[in-house]
PDB file of C-alpha atoms and ligand atoms in Angstrom:
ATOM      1  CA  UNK A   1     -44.851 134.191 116.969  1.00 63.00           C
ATOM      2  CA  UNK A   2     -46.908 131.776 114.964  1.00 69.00           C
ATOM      3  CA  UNK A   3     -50.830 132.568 114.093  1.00 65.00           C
ATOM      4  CA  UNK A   4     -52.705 129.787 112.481  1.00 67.00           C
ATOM      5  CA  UNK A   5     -55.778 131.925 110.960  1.00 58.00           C
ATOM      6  CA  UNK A   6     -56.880 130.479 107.329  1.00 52.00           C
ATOM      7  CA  UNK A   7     -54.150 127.989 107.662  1.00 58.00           C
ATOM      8  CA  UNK A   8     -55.169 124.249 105.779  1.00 66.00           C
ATOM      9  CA  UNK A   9     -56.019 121.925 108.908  1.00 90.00           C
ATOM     10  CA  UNK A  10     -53.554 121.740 111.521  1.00 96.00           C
ATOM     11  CA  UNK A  11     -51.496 118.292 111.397  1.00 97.00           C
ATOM     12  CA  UNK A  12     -51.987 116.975 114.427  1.00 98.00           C
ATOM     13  CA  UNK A  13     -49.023 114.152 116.023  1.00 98.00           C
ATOM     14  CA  UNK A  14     -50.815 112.636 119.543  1.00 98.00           C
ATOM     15  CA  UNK A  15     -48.751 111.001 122.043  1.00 98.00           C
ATOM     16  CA  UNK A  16     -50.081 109.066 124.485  1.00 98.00           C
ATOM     17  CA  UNK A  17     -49.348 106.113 127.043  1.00 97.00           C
ATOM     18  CA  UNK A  18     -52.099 104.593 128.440  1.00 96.00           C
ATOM     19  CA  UNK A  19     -55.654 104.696 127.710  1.00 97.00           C
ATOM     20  CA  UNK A  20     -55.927 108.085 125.639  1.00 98.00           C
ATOM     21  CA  UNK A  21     -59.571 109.461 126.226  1.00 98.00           C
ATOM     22  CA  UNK A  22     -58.259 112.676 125.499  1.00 98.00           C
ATOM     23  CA  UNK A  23     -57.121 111.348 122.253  1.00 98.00           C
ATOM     24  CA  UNK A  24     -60.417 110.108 121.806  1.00 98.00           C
ATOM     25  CA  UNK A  25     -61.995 113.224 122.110  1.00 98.00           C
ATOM     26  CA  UNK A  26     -60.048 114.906 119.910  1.00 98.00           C
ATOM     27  CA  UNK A  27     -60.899 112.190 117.360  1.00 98.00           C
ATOM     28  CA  UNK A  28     -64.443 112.270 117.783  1.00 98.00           C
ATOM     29  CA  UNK A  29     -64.187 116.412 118.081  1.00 98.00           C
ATOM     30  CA  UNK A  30     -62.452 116.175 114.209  1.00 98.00           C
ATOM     31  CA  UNK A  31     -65.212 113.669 113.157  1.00 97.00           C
ATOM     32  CA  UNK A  32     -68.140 116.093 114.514  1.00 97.00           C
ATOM     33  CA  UNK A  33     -66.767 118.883 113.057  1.00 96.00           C
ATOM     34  CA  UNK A  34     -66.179 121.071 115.728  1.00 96.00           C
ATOM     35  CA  UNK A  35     -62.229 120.978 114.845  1.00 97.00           C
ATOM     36  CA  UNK A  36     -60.824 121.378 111.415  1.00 95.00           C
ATOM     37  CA  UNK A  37     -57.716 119.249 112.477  1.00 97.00           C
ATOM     38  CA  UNK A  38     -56.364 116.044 111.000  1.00 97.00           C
ATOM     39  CA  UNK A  39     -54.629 113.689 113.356  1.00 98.00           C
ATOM     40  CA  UNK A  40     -51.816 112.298 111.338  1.00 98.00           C
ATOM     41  CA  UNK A  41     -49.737 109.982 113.873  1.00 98.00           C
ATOM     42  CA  UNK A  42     -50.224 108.366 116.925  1.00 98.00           C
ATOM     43  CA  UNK A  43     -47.144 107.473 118.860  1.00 98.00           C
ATOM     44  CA  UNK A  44     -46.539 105.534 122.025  1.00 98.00           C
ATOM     45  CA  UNK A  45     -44.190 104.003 123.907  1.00 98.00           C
ATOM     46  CA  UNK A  46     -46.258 101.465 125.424  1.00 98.00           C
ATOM     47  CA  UNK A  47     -47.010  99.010 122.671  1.00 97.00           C
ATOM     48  CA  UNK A  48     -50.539  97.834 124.301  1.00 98.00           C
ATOM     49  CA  UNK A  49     -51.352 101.318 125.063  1.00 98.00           C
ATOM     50  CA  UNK A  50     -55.096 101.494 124.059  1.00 98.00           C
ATOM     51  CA  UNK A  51     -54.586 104.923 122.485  1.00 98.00           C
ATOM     52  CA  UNK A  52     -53.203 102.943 119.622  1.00 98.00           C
ATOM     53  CA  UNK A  53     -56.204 101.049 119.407  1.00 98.00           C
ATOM     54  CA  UNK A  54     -57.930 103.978 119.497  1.00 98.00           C
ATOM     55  CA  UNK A  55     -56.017 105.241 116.688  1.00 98.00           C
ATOM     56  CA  UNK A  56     -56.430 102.085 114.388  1.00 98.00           C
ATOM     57  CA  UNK A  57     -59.985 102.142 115.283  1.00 98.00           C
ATOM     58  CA  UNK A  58     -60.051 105.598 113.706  1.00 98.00           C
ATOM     59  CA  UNK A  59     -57.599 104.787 110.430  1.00 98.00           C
ATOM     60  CA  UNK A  60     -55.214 106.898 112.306  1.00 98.00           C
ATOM     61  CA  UNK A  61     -51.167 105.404 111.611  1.00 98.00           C
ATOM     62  CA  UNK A  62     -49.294 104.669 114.412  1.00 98.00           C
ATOM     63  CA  UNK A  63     -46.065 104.218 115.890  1.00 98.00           C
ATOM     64  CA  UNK A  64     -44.684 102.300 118.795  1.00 98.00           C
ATOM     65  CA  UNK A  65     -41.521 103.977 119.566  1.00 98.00           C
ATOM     66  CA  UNK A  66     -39.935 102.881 122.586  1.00 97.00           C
ATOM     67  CA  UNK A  67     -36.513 102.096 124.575  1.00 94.00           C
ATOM     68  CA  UNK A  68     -37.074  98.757 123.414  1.00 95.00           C
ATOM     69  CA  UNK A  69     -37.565  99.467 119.634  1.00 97.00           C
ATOM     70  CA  UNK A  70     -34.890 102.036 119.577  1.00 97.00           C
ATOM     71  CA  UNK A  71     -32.059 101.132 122.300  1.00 96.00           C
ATOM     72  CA  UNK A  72     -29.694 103.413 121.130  1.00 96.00           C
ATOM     73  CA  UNK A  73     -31.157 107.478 121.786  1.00 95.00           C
ATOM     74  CA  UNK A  74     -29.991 108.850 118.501  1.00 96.00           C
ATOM     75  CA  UNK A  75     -32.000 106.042 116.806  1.00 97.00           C
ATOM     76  CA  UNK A  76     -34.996 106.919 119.126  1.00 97.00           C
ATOM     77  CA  UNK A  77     -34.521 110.504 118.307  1.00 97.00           C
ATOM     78  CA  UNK A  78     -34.231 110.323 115.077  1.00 97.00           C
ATOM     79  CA  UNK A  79     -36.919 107.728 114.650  1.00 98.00           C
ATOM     80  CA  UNK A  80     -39.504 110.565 116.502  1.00 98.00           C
ATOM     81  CA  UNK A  81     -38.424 112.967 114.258  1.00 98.00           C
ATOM     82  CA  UNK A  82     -38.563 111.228 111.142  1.00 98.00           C
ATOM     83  CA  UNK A  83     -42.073 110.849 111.538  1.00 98.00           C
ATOM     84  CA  UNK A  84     -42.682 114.297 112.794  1.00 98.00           C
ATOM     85  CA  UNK A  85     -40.658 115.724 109.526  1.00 98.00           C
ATOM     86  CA  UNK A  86     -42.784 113.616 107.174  1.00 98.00           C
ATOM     87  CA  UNK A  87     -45.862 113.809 108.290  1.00 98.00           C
ATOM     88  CA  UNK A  88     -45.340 117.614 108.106  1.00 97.00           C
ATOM     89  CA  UNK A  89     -46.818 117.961 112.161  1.00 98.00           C
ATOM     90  CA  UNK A  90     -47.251 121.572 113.201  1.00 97.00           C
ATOM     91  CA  UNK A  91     -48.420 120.676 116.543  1.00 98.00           C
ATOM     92  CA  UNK A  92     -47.399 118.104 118.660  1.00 98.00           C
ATOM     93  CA  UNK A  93     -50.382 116.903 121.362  1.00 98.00           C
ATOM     94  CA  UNK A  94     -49.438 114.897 124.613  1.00 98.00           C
ATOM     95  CA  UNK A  95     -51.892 113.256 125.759  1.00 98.00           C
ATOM     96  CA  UNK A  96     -50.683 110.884 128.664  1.00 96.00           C
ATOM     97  CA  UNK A  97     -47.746 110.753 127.537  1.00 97.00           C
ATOM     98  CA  UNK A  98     -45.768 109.622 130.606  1.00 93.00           C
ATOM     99  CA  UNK A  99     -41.838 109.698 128.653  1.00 94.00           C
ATOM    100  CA  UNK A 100     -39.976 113.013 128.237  1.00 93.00           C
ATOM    101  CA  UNK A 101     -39.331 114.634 125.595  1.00 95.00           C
ATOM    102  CA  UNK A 102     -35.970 115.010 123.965  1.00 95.00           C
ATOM    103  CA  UNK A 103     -34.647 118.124 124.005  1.00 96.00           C
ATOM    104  CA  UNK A 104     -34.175 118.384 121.009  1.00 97.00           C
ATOM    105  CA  UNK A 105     -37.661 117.892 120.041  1.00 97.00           C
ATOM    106  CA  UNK A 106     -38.518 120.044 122.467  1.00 97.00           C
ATOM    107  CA  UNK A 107     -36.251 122.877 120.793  1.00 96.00           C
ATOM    108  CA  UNK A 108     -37.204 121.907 117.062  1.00 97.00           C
ATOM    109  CA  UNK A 109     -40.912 121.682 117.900  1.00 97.00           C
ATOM    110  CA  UNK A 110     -40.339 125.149 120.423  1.00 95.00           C
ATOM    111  CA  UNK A 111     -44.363 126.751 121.389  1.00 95.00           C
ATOM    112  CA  UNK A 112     -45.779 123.726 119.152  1.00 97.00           C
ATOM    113  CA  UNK A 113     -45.974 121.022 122.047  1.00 98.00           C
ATOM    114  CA  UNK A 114     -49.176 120.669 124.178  1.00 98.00           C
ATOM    115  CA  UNK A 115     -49.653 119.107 127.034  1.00 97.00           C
ATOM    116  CA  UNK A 116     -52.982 118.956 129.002  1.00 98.00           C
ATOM    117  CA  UNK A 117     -52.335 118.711 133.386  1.00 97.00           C
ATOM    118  CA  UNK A 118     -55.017 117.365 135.957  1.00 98.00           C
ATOM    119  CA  UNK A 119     -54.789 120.003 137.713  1.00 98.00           C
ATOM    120  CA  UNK A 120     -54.241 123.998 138.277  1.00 98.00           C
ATOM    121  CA  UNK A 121     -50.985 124.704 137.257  1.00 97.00           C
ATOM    122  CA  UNK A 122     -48.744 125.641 138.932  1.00 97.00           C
ATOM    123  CA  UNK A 123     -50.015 124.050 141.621  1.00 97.00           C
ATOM    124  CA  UNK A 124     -49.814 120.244 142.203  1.00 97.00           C
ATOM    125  CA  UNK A 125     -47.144 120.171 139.276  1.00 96.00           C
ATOM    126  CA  UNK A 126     -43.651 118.718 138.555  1.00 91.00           C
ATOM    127  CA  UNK A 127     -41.849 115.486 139.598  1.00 88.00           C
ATOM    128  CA  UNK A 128     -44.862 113.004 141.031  1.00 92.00           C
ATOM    129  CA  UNK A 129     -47.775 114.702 140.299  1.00 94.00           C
ATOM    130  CA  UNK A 130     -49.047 112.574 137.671  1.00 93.00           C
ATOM    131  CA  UNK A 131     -51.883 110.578 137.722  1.00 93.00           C
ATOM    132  CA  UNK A 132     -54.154 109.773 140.921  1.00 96.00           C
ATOM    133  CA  UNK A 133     -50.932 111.570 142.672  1.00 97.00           C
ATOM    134  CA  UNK A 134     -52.076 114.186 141.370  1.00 98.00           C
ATOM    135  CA  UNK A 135     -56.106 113.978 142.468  1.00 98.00           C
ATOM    136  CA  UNK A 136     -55.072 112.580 146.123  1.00 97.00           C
ATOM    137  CA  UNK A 137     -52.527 115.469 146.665  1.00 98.00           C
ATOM    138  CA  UNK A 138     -55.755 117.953 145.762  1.00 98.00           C
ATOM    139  CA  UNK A 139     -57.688 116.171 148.625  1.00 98.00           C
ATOM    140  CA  UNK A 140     -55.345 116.013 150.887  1.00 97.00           C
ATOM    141  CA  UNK A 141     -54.327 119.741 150.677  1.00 97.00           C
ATOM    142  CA  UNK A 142     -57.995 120.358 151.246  1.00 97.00           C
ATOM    143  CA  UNK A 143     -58.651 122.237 148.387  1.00 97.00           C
ATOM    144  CA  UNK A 144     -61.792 123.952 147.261  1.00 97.00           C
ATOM    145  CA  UNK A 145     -61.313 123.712 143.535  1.00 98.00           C
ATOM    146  CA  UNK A 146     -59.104 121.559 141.332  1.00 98.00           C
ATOM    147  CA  UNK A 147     -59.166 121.515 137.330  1.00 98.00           C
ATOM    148  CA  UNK A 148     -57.617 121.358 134.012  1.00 98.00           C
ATOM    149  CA  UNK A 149     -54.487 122.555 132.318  1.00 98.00           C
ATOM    150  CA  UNK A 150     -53.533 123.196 128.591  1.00 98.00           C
ATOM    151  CA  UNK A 151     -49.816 124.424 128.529  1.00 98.00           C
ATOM    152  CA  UNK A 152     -46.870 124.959 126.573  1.00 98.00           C
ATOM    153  CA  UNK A 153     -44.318 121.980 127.000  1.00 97.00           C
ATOM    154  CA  UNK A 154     -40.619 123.428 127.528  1.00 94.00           C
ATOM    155  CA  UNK A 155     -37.784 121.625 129.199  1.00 91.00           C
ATOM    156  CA  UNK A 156     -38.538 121.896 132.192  1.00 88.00           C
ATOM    157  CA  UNK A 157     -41.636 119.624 133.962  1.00 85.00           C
ATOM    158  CA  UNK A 158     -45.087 121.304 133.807  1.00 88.00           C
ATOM    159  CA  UNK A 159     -43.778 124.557 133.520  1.00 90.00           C
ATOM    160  CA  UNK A 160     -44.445 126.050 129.646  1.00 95.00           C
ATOM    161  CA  UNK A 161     -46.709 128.526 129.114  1.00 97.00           C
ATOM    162  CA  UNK A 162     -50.727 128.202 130.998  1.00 98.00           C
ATOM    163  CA  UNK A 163     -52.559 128.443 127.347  1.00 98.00           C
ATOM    164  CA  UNK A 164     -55.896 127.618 128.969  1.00 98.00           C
ATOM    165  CA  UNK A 165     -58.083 126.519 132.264  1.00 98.00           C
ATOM    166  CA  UNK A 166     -60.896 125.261 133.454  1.00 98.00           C
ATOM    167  CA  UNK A 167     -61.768 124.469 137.023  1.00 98.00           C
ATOM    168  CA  UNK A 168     -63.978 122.336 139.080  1.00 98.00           C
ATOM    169  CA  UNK A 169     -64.940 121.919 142.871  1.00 98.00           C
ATOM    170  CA  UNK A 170     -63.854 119.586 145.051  1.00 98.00           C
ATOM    171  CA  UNK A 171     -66.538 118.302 146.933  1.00 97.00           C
ATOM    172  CA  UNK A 172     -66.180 117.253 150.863  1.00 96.00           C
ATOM    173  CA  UNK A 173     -67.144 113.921 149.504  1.00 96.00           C
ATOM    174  CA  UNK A 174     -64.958 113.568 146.899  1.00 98.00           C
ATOM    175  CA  UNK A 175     -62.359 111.096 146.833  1.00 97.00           C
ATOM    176  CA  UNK A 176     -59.422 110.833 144.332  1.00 98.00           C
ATOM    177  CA  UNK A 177     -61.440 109.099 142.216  1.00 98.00           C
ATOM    178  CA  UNK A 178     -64.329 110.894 141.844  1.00 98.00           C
ATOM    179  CA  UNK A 179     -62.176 114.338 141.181  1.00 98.00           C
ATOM    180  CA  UNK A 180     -60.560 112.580 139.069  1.00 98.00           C
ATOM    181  CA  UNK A 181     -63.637 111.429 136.968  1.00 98.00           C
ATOM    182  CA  UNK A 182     -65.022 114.884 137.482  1.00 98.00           C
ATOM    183  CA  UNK A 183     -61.048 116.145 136.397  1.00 98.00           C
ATOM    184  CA  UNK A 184     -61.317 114.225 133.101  1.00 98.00           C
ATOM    185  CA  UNK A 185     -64.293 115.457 131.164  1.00 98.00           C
ATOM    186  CA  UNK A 186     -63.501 118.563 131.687  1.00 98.00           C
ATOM    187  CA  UNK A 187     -59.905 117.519 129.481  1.00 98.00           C
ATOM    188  CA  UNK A 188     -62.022 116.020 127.217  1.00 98.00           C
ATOM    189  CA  UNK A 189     -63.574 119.662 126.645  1.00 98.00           C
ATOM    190  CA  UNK A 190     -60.560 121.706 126.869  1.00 98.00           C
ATOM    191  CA  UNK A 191     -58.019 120.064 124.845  1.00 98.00           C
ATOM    192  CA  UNK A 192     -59.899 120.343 121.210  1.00 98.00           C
ATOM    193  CA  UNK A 193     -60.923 124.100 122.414  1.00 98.00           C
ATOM    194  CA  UNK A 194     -57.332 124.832 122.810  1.00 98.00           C
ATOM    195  CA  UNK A 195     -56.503 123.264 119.346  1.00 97.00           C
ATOM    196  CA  UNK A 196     -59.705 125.120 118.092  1.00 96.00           C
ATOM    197  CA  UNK A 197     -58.763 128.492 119.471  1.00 96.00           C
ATOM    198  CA  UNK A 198     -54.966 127.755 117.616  1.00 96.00           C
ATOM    199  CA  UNK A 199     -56.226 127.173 114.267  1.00 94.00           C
ATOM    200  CA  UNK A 200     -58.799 129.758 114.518  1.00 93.00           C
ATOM    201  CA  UNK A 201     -55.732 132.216 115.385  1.00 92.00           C
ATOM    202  CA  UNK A 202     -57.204 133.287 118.757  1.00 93.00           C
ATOM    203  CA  UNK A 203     -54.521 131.641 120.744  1.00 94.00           C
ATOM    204  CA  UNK A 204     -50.990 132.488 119.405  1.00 91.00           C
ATOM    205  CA  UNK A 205     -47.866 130.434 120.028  1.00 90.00           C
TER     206      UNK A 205
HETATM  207  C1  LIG B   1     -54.985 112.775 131.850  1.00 83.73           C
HETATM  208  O1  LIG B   1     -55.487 112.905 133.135  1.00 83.73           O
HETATM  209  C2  LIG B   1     -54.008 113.887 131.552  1.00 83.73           C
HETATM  210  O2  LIG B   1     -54.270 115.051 132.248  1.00 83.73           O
HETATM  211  C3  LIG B   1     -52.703 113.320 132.005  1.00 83.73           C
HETATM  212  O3  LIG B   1     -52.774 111.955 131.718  1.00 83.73           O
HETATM  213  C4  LIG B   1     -54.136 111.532 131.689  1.00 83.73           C
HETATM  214  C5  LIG B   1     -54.345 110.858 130.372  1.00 83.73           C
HETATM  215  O4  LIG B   1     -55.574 110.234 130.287  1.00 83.73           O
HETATM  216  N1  LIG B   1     -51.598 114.024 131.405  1.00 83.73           N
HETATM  217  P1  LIG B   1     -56.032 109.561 128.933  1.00 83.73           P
HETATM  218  O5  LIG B   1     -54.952 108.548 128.542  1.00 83.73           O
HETATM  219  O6  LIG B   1     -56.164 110.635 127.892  1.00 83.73           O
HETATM  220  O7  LIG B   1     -57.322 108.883 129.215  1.00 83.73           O
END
């Protein structure tokens, strides 16, 4: 068991896909204060993913690590890893990240890998539910409340250890959209108070 309390700042690694507002808000959570974290990579597998702008926007290094940049796996392992090991990363954040893990990652890195979920794990979870799959199951299942969820990333899909939620109501007028608009800030909230409650020591991995 690993507890964080009067630790230097955590060394953050963020990976992300797409757009990366979480990422964002972790960045400007560091920047206000309100986390003593240091993000020290950004990686992505999607070379015009705008979390790397983000990231460069920020000063923050990044990495475009891909099937394309690394055909061969051990290369792409390794290539994770290397960056991982010397950047000295005790937690790993996805953030959008829509590529698996290794397992091996996954078994180096055991209890240190985030992931946030749009939506109450462990419901509307595993294979499919990313996205606005995710948002449009939640309607159509008639739902009263949807929500966020910070877990533990093990090897199997969406299915580490809850670490922290936060709900929200679905409205009779909400559509996928709007749940998910409603869906995101609420990540945008949770994801640095996870981190915070880490390095603080009041969460233990
Ligand atoms: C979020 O909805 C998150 O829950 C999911 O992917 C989305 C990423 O959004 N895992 P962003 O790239 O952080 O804006």
């Amino acid at each position: 068991m690993r507890k964080y309390k009067n630790m230097n700042k955590l060394k953050l690694a963020v990976f992300a896909s797409h757009s990366g507002s979480n990422l964002q808000a972790i960045i400007d959570n560091i920047k206000n204060g309100y986390l003593n974290a240091e993000i020290v990579a950004v990686i992505s597998n999607n070379s015009n993913a705008y979390a790397l702008e983000r990231a460069r926007l920020a000063k923050i290094d990044t990495f475009h690590i891909s099937s394309k940049t690394h055909p061969n796996e051990t290369d792409y392992l390794n290539a994770i890893l290397n960056i991982l090991d010397s950047k000295k990363v005790d937690l790993i954040i996805l953030a959008g990240y829509m590529k698996p893990i290794p397992v091996e990652i996954i078994n180096k890195y055991y209890n240190r890998i985030l992931n946030i979920h749009p939506a109450l794990l462990p419901k509307f979870g595993g294979s499919g539910m990313y996205g606005m799959n995710v948002h449009k199951a939640v309607i159509e299942s008639k739902e009263k409340t949807s929500g966020a969820t910070v877990h533990i990333v093990d090897e199997k899909y969406d299915n580490g250890k809850i670490l922290y939620q936060e709900s929200v109501n679905v409205d009779e007028n909400d559509t996928p959209e709007t749940l998910a608009d409603k869906v995101l800030q609420i990540e945008h909230k949770i994801y640095s108070k996870v981190i915070k409650l880490i390095s603080e020591g009041k969460i233990t991995l």
